mmCIF file with all atom_site columns, C-alpha atoms in Angstrom:
data_model
loop_
_atom_site.group_PDB
_atom_site.id
_atom_site.type_symbol
_atom_site.label_atom_id
_atom_site.label_alt_id
_atom_site.label_comp_id
_atom_site.label_asym_id
_atom_site.label_entity_id
_atom_site.label_seq_id
_atom_site.pdbx_PDB_ins_code
_atom_site.Cartn_x
_atom_site.Cartn_y
_atom_site.Cartn_z
_atom_site.occupancy
_atom_site.B_iso_or_equiv
_atom_site.pdbx_formal_charge
_atom_site.auth_seq_id
_atom_site.auth_comp_id
_atom_site.auth_asym_id
_atom_site.auth_atom_id
_atom_site.pdbx_PDB_model_num
ATOM 1  C CA . UNK A 1 1  ? 65.248 -92.849  -4.081  1.00 47.00 ? 30  UNK A CA 1
ATOM 2  C CA . UNK A 1 2  ? 68.576 -91.833  -3.673  1.00 55.00 ? 31  UNK A CA 1
ATOM 3  C CA . UNK A 1 3  ? 69.250 -88.652  -5.230  1.00 65.00 ? 32  UNK A CA 1
ATOM 4  C CA . UNK A 1 4  ? 66.709 -89.430  -7.075  1.00 66.00 ? 33  UNK A CA 1
ATOM 5  C CA . UNK A 1 5  ? 67.733 -92.544  -8.695  1.00 64.00 ? 34  UNK A CA 1
ATOM 6  C CA . UNK A 1 6  ? 65.454 -95.134  -8.985  1.00 61.00 ? 35  UNK A CA 1
ATOM 7  C CA . UNK A 1 7  ? 66.252 -98.263  -7.183  1.00 57.00 ? 36  UNK A CA 1
ATOM 8  C CA . UNK A 1 8  ? 64.183 -101.426 -7.116  1.00 52.00 ? 37  UNK A CA 1
ATOM 9  C CA . UNK A 1 9  ? 65.192 -104.441 -4.804  1.00 62.00 ? 38  UNK A CA 1
ATOM 10 C CA . UNK A 1 10 ? 62.557 -107.128 -5.575  1.00 76.00 ? 39  UNK A CA 1
ATOM 11 C CA . UNK A 1 11 ? 62.767 -107.603 -8.798  1.00 83.00 ? 40  UNK A CA 1
ATOM 12 C CA . UNK A 1 12 ? 64.900 -105.610 -11.664 1.00 87.00 ? 41  UNK A CA 1
ATOM 13 C CA . UNK A 1 13 ? 63.656 -102.962 -13.631 1.00 88.00 ? 42  UNK A CA 1
ATOM 14 C CA . UNK A 1 14 ? 63.681 -102.322 -17.321 1.00 92.00 ? 43  UNK A CA 1
ATOM 15 C CA . UNK A 1 15 ? 62.662 -98.765  -19.192 1.00 92.00 ? 44  UNK A CA 1
ATOM 16 C CA . UNK A 1 16 ? 62.946 -97.852  -22.719 1.00 91.00 ? 45  UNK A CA 1
ATOM 17 C CA . UNK A 1 17 ? 65.045 -94.517  -23.644 1.00 84.00 ? 46  UNK A CA 1
ATOM 18 C CA . UNK A 1 18 ? 67.235 -93.968  -26.270 1.00 82.00 ? 47  UNK A CA 1
ATOM 19 C CA . UNK A 1 19 ? 66.260 -96.705  -28.735 1.00 89.00 ? 48  UNK A CA 1
ATOM 20 C CA . UNK A 1 20 ? 66.681 -99.408  -26.599 1.00 91.00 ? 49  UNK A CA 1
ATOM 21 C CA . UNK A 1 21 ? 65.933 -100.912 -22.957 1.00 94.00 ? 50  UNK A CA 1
ATOM 22 C CA . UNK A 1 22 ? 68.023 -99.798  -20.039 1.00 94.00 ? 51  UNK A CA 1
ATOM 23 C CA . UNK A 1 23 ? 68.398 -101.289 -16.752 1.00 92.00 ? 52  UNK A CA 1
ATOM 24 C CA . UNK A 1 24 ? 70.220 -99.487  -14.123 1.00 90.00 ? 53  UNK A CA 1
ATOM 25 C CA . UNK A 1 25 ? 73.768 -99.976  -13.658 1.00 91.00 ? 54  UNK A CA 1
ATOM 26 C CA . UNK A 1 26 ? 75.646 -101.909 -11.401 1.00 89.00 ? 55  UNK A CA 1
ATOM 27 C CA . UNK A 1 27 ? 77.099 -98.686  -9.753  1.00 89.00 ? 56  UNK A CA 1
ATOM 28 C CA . UNK A 1 28 ? 73.700 -97.993  -8.192  1.00 83.00 ? 57  UNK A CA 1
ATOM 29 C CA . UNK A 1 29 ? 73.545 -100.421 -5.996  1.00 78.00 ? 58  UNK A CA 1
ATOM 30 C CA . UNK A 1 30 ? 70.477 -102.680 -7.697  1.00 80.00 ? 59  UNK A CA 1
ATOM 31 C CA . UNK A 1 31 ? 69.980 -106.351 -7.624  1.00 80.00 ? 60  UNK A CA 1
ATOM 32 C CA . UNK A 1 32 ? 72.365 -108.617 -9.244  1.00 85.00 ? 61  UNK A CA 1
ATOM 33 C CA . UNK A 1 33 ? 70.587 -111.101 -11.455 1.00 85.00 ? 62  UNK A CA 1
ATOM 34 C CA . UNK A 1 34 ? 70.618 -114.067 -13.044 1.00 89.00 ? 63  UNK A CA 1
ATOM 35 C CA . UNK A 1 35 ? 67.884 -112.288 -15.620 1.00 89.00 ? 64  UNK A CA 1
ATOM 36 C CA . UNK A 1 36 ? 69.451 -108.657 -15.629 1.00 91.00 ? 65  UNK A CA 1
ATOM 37 C CA . UNK A 1 37 ? 72.495 -110.709 -16.834 1.00 92.00 ? 66  UNK A CA 1
ATOM 38 C CA . UNK A 1 38 ? 71.144 -112.170 -19.756 1.00 93.00 ? 67  UNK A CA 1
ATOM 39 C CA . UNK A 1 39 ? 69.150 -109.803 -21.193 1.00 93.00 ? 68  UNK A CA 1
ATOM 40 C CA . UNK A 1 40 ? 72.311 -107.311 -20.958 1.00 95.00 ? 69  UNK A CA 1
ATOM 41 C CA . UNK A 1 41 ? 74.222 -110.465 -22.806 1.00 96.00 ? 70  UNK A CA 1
ATOM 42 C CA . UNK A 1 42 ? 71.646 -111.440 -25.046 1.00 96.00 ? 71  UNK A CA 1
ATOM 43 C CA . UNK A 1 43 ? 68.763 -109.315 -25.644 1.00 94.00 ? 72  UNK A CA 1
ATOM 44 C CA . UNK A 1 44 ? 70.744 -105.619 -26.558 1.00 93.00 ? 73  UNK A CA 1
ATOM 45 C CA . UNK A 1 45 ? 69.821 -104.259 -23.090 1.00 95.00 ? 74  UNK A CA 1
ATOM 46 C CA . UNK A 1 46 ? 71.951 -101.128 -21.852 1.00 96.00 ? 75  UNK A CA 1
ATOM 47 C CA . UNK A 1 47 ? 73.278 -100.048 -18.608 1.00 94.00 ? 76  UNK A CA 1
ATOM 48 C CA . UNK A 1 48 ? 72.050 -96.837  -17.250 1.00 92.00 ? 77  UNK A CA 1
ATOM 49 C CA . UNK A 1 49 ? 71.243 -94.660  -14.440 1.00 88.00 ? 78  UNK A CA 1
ATOM 50 C CA . UNK A 1 50 ? 67.685 -94.373  -14.289 1.00 86.00 ? 79  UNK A CA 1
ATOM 51 C CA . UNK A 1 51 ? 66.424 -90.881  -12.887 1.00 86.00 ? 80  UNK A CA 1
ATOM 52 C CA . UNK A 1 52 ? 63.284 -90.501  -11.274 1.00 81.00 ? 81  UNK A CA 1
ATOM 53 C CA . UNK A 1 53 ? 62.407 -87.653  -13.871 1.00 84.00 ? 82  UNK A CA 1
ATOM 54 C CA . UNK A 1 54 ? 62.929 -90.476  -16.605 1.00 84.00 ? 83  UNK A CA 1
ATOM 55 C CA . UNK A 1 55 ? 59.811 -91.858  -15.179 1.00 85.00 ? 84  UNK A CA 1
ATOM 56 C CA . UNK A 1 56 ? 56.723 -90.964  -16.608 1.00 88.00 ? 85  UNK A CA 1
ATOM 57 C CA . UNK A 1 57 ? 52.531 -92.224  -15.747 1.00 89.00 ? 86  UNK A CA 1
ATOM 58 C CA . UNK A 1 58 ? 51.814 -94.995  -17.220 1.00 88.00 ? 87  UNK A CA 1
ATOM 59 C CA . UNK A 1 59 ? 55.088 -95.403  -19.154 1.00 89.00 ? 88  UNK A CA 1
ATOM 60 C CA . UNK A 1 60 ? 55.127 -99.172  -20.408 1.00 89.00 ? 89  UNK A CA 1
ATOM 61 C CA . UNK A 1 61 ? 57.958 -101.064 -18.656 1.00 92.00 ? 90  UNK A CA 1
ATOM 62 C CA . UNK A 1 62 ? 59.267 -104.171 -18.227 1.00 93.00 ? 91  UNK A CA 1
ATOM 63 C CA . UNK A 1 63 ? 60.181 -106.424 -15.041 1.00 91.00 ? 92  UNK A CA 1
ATOM 64 C CA . UNK A 1 64 ? 62.442 -109.762 -14.161 1.00 90.00 ? 93  UNK A CA 1
ATOM 65 C CA . UNK A 1 65 ? 63.038 -112.043 -11.710 1.00 84.00 ? 94  UNK A CA 1
ATOM 66 C CA . UNK A 1 66 ? 64.498 -115.252 -11.632 1.00 80.00 ? 95  UNK A CA 1
ATOM 67 C CA . UNK A 1 67 ? 61.260 -116.822 -10.071 1.00 82.00 ? 96  UNK A CA 1
ATOM 68 C CA . UNK A 1 68 ? 58.246 -115.012 -11.999 1.00 85.00 ? 97  UNK A CA 1
ATOM 69 C CA . UNK A 1 69 ? 61.049 -114.048 -15.428 1.00 88.00 ? 98  UNK A CA 1
ATOM 70 C CA . UNK A 1 70 ? 60.662 -111.511 -17.693 1.00 91.00 ? 99  UNK A CA 1
ATOM 71 C CA . UNK A 1 71 ? 57.298 -109.609 -17.179 1.00 92.00 ? 100 UNK A CA 1
ATOM 72 C CA . UNK A 1 72 ? 55.089 -106.345 -18.724 1.00 94.00 ? 101 UNK A CA 1
ATOM 73 C CA . UNK A 1 73 ? 54.791 -103.417 -16.097 1.00 90.00 ? 102 UNK A CA 1
ATOM 74 C CA . UNK A 1 74 ? 53.226 -100.045 -16.192 1.00 89.00 ? 103 UNK A CA 1
ATOM 75 C CA . UNK A 1 75 ? 54.469 -97.357  -13.991 1.00 88.00 ? 104 UNK A CA 1
ATOM 76 C CA . UNK A 1 76 ? 51.665 -95.787  -11.604 1.00 85.00 ? 105 UNK A CA 1
ATOM 77 C CA . UNK A 1 77 ? 53.359 -93.247  -9.558  1.00 79.00 ? 106 UNK A CA 1
ATOM 78 C CA . UNK A 1 78 ? 49.858 -91.791  -7.587  1.00 75.00 ? 107 UNK A CA 1
ATOM 79 C CA . UNK A 1 79 ? 49.156 -94.316  -4.697  1.00 70.00 ? 108 UNK A CA 1
ATOM 80 C CA . UNK A 1 80 ? 46.312 -96.962  -4.946  1.00 66.00 ? 109 UNK A CA 1
ATOM 81 C CA . UNK A 1 81 ? 43.033 -96.169  -3.067  1.00 72.00 ? 110 UNK A CA 1
ATOM 82 C CA . UNK A 1 82 ? 42.102 -98.185  -0.436  1.00 66.00 ? 111 UNK A CA 1
ATOM 83 C CA . UNK A 1 83 ? 39.242 -100.517 -1.076  1.00 67.00 ? 112 UNK A CA 1
ATOM 84 C CA . UNK A 1 84 ? 38.056 -101.333 2.852   1.00 63.00 ? 113 UNK A CA 1
#
């Protein structure tokens, strides 16, 4: 986190808010990938600043990468317990 702003580097993050999907603005230092550009140009996704307090436990999110494509995700704020 940077001043409370979330940053994702291995894949792109999309959260639903204000009636549309939002991805971090380019000015936040997020990854500027091909799938992000496609979503902005063709899927009605908007850029915005996503603050830590905007994210809720169990919230449905979307993630994307050039290799993995678009996929669903779920916010888990609590650390996973070790299985070892």
